[in-house]
Short mmCIF file of C-alpha atoms in Angstrom, two decimals:
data_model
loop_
_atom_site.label_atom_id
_atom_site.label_comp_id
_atom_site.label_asym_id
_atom_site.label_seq_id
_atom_site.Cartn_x
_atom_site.Cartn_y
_atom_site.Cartn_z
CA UNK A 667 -1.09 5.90 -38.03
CA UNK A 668 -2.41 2.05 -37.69
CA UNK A 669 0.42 -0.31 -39.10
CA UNK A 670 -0.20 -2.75 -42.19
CA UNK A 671 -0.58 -5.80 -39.64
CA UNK A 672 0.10 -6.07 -36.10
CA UNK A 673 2.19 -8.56 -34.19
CA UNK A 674 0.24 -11.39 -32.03
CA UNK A 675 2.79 -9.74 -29.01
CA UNK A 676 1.41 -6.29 -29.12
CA UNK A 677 -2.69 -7.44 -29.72
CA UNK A 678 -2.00 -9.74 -26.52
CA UNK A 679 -0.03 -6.61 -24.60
CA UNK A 680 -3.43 -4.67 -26.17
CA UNK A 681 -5.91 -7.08 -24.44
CA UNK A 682 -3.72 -7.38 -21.00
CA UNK A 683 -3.32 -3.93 -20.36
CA UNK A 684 -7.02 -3.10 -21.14
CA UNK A 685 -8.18 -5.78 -18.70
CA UNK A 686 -5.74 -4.26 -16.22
CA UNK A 687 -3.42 -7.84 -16.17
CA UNK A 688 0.17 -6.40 -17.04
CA UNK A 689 1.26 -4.65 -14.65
CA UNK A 690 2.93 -7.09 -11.43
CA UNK A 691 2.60 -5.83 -8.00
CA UNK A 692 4.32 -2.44 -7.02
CA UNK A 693 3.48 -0.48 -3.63
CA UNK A 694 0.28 1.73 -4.46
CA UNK A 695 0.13 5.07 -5.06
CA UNK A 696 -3.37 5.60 -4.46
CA UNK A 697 -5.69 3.77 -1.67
CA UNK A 698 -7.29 0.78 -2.21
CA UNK A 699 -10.81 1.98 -2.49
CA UNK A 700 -9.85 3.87 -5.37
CA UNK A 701 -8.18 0.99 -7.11
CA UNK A 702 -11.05 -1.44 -6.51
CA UNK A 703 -13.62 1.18 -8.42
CA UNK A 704 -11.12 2.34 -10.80
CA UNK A 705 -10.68 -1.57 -11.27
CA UNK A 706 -14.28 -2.35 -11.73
CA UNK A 707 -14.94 0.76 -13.89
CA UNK A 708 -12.45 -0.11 -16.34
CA UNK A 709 -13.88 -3.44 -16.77
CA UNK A 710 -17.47 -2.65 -16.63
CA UNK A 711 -18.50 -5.80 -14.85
CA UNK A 712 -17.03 -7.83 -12.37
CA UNK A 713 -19.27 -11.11 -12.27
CA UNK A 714 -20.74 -12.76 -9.35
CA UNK A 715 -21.17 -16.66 -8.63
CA UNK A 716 -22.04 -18.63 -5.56
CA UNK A 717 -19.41 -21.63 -5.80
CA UNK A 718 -17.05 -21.23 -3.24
CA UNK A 719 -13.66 -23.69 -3.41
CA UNK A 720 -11.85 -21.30 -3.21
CA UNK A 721 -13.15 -17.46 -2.53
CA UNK A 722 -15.67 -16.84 -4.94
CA UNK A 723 -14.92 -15.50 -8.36
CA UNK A 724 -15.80 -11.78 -8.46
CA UNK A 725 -13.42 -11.79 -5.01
CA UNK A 726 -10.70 -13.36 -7.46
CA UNK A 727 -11.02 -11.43 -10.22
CA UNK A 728 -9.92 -8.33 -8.41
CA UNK A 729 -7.35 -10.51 -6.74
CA UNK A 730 -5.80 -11.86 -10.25
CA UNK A 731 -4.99 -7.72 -10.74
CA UNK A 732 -4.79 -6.23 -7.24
CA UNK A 733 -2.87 -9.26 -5.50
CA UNK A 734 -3.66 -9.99 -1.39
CA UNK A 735 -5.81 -7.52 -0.23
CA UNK A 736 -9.06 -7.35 2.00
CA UNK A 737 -12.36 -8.78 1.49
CA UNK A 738 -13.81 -7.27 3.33
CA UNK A 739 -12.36 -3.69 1.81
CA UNK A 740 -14.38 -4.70 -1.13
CA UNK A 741 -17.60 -5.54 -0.02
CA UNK A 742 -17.61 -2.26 1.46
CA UNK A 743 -17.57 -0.52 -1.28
CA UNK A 744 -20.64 -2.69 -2.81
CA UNK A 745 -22.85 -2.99 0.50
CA UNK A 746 -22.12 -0.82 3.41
CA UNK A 747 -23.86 2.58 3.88
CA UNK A 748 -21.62 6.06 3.49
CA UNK A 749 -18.84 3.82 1.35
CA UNK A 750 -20.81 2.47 -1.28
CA UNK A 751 -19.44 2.92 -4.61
CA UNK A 752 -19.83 0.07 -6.34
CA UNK A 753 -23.55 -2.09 -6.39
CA UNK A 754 -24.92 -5.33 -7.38
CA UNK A 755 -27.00 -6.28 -10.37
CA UNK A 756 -27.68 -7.65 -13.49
CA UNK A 757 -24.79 -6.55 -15.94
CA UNK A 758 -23.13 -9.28 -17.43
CA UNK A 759 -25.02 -11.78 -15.35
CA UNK A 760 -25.15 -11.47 -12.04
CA UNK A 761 -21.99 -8.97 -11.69
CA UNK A 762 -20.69 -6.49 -9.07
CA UNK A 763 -20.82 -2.30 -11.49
CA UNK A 764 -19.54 1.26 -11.18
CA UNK A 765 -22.71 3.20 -9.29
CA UNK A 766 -21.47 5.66 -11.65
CA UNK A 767 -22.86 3.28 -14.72
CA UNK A 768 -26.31 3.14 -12.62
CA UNK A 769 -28.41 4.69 -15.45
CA UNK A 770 -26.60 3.14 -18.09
CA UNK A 771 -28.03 -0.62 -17.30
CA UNK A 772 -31.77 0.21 -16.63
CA UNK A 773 -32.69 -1.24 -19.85
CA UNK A 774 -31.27 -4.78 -18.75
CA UNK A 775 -34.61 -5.87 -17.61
CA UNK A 776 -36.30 -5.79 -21.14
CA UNK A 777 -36.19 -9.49 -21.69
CA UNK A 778 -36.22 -8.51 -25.95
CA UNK A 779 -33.00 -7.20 -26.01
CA UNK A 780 -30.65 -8.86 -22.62
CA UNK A 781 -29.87 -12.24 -21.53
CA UNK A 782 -30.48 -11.01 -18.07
CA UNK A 783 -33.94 -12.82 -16.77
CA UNK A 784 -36.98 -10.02 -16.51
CA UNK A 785 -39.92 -13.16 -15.94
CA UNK A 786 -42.19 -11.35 -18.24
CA UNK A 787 -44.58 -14.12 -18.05
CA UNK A 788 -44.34 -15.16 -14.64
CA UNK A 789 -44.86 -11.23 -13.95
CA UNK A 790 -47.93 -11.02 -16.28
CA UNK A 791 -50.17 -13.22 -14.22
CA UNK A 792 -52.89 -11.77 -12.24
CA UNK A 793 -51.42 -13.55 -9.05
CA UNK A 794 -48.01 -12.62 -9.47
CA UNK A 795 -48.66 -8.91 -9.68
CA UNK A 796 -50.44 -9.34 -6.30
CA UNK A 797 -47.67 -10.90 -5.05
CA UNK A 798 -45.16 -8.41 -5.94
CA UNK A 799 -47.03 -6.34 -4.78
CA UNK A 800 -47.12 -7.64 -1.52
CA UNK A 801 -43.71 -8.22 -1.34
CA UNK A 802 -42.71 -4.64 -1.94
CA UNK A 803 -44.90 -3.32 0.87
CA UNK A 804 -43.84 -5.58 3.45
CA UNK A 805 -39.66 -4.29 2.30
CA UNK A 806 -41.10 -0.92 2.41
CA UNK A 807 -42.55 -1.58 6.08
CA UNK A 808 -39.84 -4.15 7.51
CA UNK A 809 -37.05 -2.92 5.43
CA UNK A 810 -34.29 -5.41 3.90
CA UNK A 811 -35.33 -8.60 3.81
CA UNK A 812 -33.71 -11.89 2.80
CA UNK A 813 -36.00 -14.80 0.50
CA UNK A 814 -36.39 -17.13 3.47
CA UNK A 815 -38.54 -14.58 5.27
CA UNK A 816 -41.03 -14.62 2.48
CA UNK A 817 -41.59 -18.04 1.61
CA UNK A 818 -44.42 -19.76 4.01
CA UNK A 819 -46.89 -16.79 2.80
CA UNK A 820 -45.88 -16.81 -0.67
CA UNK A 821 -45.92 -20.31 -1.38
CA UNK A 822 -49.75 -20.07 -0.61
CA UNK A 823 -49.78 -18.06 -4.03
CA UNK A 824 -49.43 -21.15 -6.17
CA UNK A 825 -47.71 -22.02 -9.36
CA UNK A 826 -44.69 -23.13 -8.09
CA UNK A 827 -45.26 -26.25 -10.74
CA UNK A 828 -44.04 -23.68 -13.13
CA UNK A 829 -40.69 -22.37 -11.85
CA UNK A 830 -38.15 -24.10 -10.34
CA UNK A 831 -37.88 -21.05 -7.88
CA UNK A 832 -40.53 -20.62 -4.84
CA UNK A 833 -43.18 -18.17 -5.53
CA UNK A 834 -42.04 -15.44 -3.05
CA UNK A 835 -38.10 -15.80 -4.97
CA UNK A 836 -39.90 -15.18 -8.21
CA UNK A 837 -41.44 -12.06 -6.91
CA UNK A 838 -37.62 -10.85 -4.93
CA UNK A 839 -35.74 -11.40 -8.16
CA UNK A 840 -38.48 -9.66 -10.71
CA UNK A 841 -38.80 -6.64 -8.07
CA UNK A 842 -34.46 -6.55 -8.67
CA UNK A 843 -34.81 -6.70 -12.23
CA UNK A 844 -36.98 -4.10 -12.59
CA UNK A 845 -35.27 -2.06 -10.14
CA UNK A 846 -37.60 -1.73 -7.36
CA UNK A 847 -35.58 -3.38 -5.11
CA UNK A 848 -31.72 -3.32 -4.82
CA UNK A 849 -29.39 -5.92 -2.48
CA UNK A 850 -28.62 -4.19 0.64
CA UNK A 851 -25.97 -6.40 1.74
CA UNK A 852 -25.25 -10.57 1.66
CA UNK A 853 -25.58 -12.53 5.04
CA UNK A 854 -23.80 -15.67 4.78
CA UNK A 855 -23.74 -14.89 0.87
CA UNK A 856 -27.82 -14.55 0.93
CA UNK A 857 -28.80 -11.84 -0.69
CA UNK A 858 -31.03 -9.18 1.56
CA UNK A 859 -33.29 -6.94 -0.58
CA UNK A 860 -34.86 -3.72 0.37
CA UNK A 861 -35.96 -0.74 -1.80
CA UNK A 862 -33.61 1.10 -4.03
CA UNK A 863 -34.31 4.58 -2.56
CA UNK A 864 -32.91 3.29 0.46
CA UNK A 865 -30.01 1.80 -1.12
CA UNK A 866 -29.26 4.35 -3.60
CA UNK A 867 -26.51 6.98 -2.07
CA UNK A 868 -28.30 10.38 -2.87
CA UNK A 869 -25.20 11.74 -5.49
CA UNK A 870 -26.30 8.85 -7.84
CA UNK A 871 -27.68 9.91 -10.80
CA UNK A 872 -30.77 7.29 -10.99
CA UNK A 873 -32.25 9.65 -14.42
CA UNK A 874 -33.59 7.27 -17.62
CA UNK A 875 -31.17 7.08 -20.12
CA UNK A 876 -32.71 6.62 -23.89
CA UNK A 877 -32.27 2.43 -23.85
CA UNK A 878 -30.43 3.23 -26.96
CA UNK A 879 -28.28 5.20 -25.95
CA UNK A 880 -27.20 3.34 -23.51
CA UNK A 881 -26.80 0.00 -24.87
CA UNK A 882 -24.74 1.82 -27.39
CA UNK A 883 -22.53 3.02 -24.34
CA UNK A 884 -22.31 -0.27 -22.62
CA UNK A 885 -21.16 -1.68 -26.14
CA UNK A 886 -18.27 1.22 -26.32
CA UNK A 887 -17.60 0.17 -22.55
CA UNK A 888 -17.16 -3.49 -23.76
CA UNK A 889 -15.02 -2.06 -26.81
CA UNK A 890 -12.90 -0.42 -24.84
CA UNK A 891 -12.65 -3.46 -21.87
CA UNK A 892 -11.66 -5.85 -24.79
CA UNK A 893 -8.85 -4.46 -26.53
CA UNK A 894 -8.95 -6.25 -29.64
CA UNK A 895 -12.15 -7.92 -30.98
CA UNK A 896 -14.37 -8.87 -33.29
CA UNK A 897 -17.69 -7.21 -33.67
CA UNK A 898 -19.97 -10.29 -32.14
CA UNK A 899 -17.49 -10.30 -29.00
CA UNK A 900 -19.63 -7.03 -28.04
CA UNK A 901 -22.62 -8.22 -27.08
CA UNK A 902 -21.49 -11.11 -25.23
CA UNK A 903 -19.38 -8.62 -23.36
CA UNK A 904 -22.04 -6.81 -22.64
CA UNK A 905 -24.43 -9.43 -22.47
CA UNK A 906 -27.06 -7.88 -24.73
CA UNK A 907 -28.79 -9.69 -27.85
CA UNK A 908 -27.29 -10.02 -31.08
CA UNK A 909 -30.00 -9.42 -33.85
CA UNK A 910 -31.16 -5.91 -31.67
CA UNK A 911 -27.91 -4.66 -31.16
CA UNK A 912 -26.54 -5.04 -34.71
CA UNK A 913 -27.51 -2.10 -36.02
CA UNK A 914 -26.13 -0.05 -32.62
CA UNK A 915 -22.53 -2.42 -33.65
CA UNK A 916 -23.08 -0.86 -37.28
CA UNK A 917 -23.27 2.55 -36.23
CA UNK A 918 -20.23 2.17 -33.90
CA UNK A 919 -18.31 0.91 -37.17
CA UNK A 920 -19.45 4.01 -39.32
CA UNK A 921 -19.11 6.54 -37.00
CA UNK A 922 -15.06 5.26 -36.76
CA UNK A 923 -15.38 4.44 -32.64
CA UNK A 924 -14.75 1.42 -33.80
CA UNK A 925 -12.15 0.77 -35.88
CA UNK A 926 -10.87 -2.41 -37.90
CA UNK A 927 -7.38 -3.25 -38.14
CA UNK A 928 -5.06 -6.19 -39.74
CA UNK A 929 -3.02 -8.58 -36.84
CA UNK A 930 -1.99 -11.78 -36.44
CA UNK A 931 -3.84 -14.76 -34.62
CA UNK A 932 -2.93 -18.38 -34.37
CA UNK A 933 -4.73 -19.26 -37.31
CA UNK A 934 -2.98 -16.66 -39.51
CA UNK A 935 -3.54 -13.05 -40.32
CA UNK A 936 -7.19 -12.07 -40.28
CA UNK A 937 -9.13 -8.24 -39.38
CA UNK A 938 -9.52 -7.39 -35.64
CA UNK A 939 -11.53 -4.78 -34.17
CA UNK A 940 -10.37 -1.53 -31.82
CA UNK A 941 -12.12 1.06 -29.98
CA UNK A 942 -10.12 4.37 -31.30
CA UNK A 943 -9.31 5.55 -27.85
CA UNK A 944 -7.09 2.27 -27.71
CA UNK A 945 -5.41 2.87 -30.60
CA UNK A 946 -2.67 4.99 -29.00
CA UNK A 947 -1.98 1.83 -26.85
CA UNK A 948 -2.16 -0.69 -29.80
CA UNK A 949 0.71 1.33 -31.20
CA UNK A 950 2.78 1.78 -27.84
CA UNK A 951 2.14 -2.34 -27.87
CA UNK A 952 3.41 -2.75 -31.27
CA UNK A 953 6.63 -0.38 -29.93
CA UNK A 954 7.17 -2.61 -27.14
CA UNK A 955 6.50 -0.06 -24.37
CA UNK A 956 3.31 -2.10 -22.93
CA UNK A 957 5.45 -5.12 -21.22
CA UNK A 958 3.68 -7.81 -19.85
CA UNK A 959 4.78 -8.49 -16.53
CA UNK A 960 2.23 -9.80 -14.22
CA UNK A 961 2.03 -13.80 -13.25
CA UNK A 962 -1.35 -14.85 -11.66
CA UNK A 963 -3.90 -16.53 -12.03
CA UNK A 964 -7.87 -16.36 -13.49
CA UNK A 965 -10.94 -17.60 -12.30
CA UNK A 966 -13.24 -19.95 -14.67
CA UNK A 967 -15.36 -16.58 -14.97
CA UNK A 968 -13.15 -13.92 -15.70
CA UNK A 969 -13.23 -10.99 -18.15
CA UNK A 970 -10.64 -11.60 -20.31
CA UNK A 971 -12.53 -14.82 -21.24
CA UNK A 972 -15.90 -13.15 -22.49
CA UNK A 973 -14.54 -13.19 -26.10
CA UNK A 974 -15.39 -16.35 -27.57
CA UNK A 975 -12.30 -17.99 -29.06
CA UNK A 976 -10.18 -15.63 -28.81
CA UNK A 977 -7.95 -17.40 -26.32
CA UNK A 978 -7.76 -19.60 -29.34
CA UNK A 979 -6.88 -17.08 -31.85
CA UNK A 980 -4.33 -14.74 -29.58
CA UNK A 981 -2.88 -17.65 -27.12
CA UNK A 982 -3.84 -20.98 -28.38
CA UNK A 983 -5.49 -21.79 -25.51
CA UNK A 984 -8.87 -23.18 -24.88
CA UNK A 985 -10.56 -21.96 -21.97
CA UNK A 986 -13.31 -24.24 -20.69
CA UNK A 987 -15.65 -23.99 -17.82
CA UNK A 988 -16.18 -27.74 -17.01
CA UNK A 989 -18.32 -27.42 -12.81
CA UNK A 990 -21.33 -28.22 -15.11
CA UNK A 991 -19.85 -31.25 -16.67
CA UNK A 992 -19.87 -34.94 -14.62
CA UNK A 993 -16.76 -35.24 -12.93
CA UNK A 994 -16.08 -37.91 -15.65
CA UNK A 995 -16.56 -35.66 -18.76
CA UNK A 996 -13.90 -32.82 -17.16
CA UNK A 997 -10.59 -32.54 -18.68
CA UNK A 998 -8.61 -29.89 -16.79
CA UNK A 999 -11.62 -30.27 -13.44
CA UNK A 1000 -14.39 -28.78 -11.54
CA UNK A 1001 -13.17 -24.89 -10.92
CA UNK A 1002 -9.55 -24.90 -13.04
CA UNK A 1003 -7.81 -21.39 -12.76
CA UNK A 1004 -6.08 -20.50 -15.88
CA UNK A 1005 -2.20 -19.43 -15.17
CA UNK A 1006 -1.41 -16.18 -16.69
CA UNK A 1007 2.80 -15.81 -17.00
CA UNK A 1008 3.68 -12.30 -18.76
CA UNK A 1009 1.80 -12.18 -21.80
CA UNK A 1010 0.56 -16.47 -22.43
CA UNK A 1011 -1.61 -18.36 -20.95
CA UNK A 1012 0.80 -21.65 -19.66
CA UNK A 1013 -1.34 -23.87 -17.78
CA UNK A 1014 -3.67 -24.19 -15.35
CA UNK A 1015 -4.81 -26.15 -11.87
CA UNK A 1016 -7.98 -27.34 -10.40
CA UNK A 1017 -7.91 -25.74 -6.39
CA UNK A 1018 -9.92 -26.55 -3.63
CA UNK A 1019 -9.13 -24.95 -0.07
CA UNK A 1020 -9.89 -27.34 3.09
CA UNK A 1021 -10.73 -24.11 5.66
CA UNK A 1022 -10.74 -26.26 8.46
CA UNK A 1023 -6.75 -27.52 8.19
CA UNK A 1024 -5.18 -24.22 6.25
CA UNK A 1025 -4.65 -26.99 3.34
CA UNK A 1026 -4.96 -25.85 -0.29
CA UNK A 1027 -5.46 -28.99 -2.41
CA UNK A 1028 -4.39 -28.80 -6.01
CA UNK A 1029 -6.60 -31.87 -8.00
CA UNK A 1030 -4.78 -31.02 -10.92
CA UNK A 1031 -1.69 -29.27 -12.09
CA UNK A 1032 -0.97 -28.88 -16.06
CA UNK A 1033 1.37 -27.04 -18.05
CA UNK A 1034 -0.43 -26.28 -21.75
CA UNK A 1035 1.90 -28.21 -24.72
CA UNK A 1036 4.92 -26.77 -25.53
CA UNK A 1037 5.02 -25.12 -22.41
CA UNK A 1038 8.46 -25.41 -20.32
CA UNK A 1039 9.05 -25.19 -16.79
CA UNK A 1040 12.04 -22.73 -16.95
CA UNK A 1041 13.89 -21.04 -14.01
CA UNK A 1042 11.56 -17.91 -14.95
CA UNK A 1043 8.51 -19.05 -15.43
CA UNK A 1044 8.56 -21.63 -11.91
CA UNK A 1045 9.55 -18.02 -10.37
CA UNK A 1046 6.63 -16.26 -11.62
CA UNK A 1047 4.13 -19.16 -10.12
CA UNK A 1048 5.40 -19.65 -7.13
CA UNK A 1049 5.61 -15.59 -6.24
CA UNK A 1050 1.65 -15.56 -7.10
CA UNK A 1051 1.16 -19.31 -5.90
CA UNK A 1052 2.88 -17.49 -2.52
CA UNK A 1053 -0.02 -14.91 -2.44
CA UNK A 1054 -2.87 -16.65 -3.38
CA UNK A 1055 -2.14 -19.16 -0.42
CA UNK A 1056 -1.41 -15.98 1.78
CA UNK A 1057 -4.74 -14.61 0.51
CA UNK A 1058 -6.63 -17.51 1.29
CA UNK A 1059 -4.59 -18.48 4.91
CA UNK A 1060 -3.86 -21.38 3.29
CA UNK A 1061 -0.35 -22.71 4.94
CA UNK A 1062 0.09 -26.26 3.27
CA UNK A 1063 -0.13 -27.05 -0.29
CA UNK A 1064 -0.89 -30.39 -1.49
CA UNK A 1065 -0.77 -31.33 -5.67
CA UNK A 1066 -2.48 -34.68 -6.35
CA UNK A 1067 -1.74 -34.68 -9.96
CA UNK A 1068 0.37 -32.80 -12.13
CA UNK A 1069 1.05 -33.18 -15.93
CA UNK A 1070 3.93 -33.19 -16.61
CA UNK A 1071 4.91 -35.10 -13.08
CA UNK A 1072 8.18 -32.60 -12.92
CA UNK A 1073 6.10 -29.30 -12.61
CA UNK A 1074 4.34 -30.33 -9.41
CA UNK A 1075 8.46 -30.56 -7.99
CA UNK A 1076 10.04 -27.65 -9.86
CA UNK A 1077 6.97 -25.90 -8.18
CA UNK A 1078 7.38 -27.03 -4.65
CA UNK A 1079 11.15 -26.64 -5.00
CA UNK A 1080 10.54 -22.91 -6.20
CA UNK A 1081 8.51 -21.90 -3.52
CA UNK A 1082 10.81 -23.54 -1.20
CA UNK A 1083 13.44 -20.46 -2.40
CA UNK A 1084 13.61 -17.35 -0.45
CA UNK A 1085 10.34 -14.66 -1.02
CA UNK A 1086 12.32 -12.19 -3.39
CA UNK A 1087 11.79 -8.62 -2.12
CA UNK A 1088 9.04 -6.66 -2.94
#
């Protein structure tokens, strides 16, 4: 039975657990494979961007739950014949999904109802449709095939005034959205396209879902990947439009999978949303059986950020993403990594590795206000500081700036203490 109002402790502990960030590192009990798809399952989407400071984000997003583990154990699961279980695709963004979900996000190339680009009028013009399909017959005969192999042919085609992309990319990325073509694999991060048939494994179930239907799943996906929300957090989530999905949101609310519920936020007590399969957990949160115990640390795009303001309204915190900003307009820096300690959000630092010397260069190193540098708390950065360096090969660590100036040297002196047992 759902409680008059619930504690800001047990929505946070709500949140965590559902985007699988309470739990610290323990030996597995199942193999890594497993926990990578079980991982991306429960959070739908794991998305995918090309900077690369540090390793790119989607890698760190598994790493901020998994700890160390193998790249290369992960992109086997996305691109590598016989092991694929996961694929890439347009989700929220570009984003790294279940192949279980396959069916479910078909409808993502109808440019009327997703954010995801479907170039409906680039696609419409007599010369484009030629060019696609061209392009699809030359995968079909050569196989996968990356954008540079196109371009001196399809830049004949014109109308690059229009797009900022060549021709022949235009005609790649609107075969993708529409599902003709798949990525095969990524050489030197580049994506290499070839038909879906061929990159399909055969016990996928590639059947048309109703586009309803399953926009109303992918919202009870987000629902459940959220914790605690409010209704408009949905769509971003899932990365659908508002106005066409409201009255899918409505019938989520009427039919009770949705539930409302009083808590507490940082700007008083106010109505939160809950899928009802989460309710169980609210309550075990509110009993103090869901600790949060994990340390770590978030990339810029991670999932636990696609609510807006509700860092604001659980943790006080406001998450920005500032690599689009002039260097002079950033405030925390180019690719700043939240720091997650138990269940707040403390600080954050702005990495950039140096591959060639090993050296991982902090620009900046702050503590949010109010914040203190206890014994605890120095413990619980410098154990994940310790892997993320590990994870990297990263063997020196250099802080340019820190604020305050003590946290850079309670940091170094922590990590200078003996690894505590796993």
């Amino acid at each position: 039975m759902s409680r008059a109002s619930y504690p800001l402790a047990a929505l946070r502990a709500t949140v965590l657990h559902a985007q699988r960030l309470t739990a610290p590192a323990r030996t597995p009990r199942s193999s890594l494979a497993d926990r990578i798809v079980d991982l991306v399952t429960a959070l739908g989407y794991v998305q995918v961007d090309t900077l690369h400071v540090v390793h790119r984000a989607h890698d760190l997003t598994l790493w901020s739950r998994l700890g160390r583990y193998r790249l290369a154990d992960f992109h086997q699961l996305i691109y590598a014949d016989g092991h694929r279980r996961l694929y890439e695709g347009w989700g929220h963004a570009a984003s790294i999904m279940p192949l279980e979900h396959f069916s479910l996000q078909r409808w993502r190339s109808d440019r009327t109802v997703s954010y995801n680009p479907a170039f409906s009028a680039w696609v419409r013009k007599a010369a484009s449709a030629r060019l696609m399909a061209r392009t699809l017959e030359r995968v079909r005969a050569e196989g996968g095939l990356r954008v540079g192999e196109f371009e001196r042919e399809a830049d004949r085609d014109g109308s690059r005034e229009w797009y900022p992309w060549r021709p022949s990319k235009m005609a790649l990325e609107a075969l993708f959205a529409r599902g003709d073509l798949m990525v095969s694999k990524r050489v030197h991060f580049q994506r290499v396209y070839d038909l879906r048939e061929r990159v399909l494994p055969d016990w996928v179930d590639a059947s048309p879902v109703d586009p309803d239907q399953a926009r109303r799943a992918c919202l009870e996906q987000a629902a459940r990947a959220l914790g605690v929300f409010d209704p408009r957090h949905l769509t971003f989530y899932g990365y659908m439009r508002a106005t066409p999905a409201r009255s899918l949101i409505r019938a989520l609310i009427e039919d009770g999978v949705v539930v409302p519920i009083r808590g507490e936020s940082t700007a008083g007590a106010r109505t939160w949303m809950v899928h009802r399969d989460n309710l169980p957990l609210l309550e075990r949160a509110a009993d103090g059986a869901i600790p949060a115990e994990r340390t770590t640390f978030l990339s810029p795009f991670d999932s636990l950020f696609w609510a807006g303001r509700r860092d604001e309204l659980l943790w006080g915190f406001e998450h920005l993403m500032e690599f689009y900003k002039p260097a002079a307009q950033r405030v925390h820096g180019y690719f700043s990594l939240p720091i997650l300690h138990r269940d707040r959000l403390v600080g954050r630092f702005d990495p950039k590795l140096d591959r060639a010397s090993g050296v991982l260069r902090l620009e900046a190193l702050s503590l949010e206000p109010g914040v203190k540098p206890d014994e605890e708390l120095m413990a619980g950065v410098a154990q994940a500081m310790r892997d993320f360096m590990a994870w990297h090969g990263a063997t020196g660590l250099e802080i340019a700036k820190s604020r305050p100036a003590g946290f850079a040297k309670k940091l170094r002196s922590a990590l200078d203490q003996p690894e505590p047992s796993p």
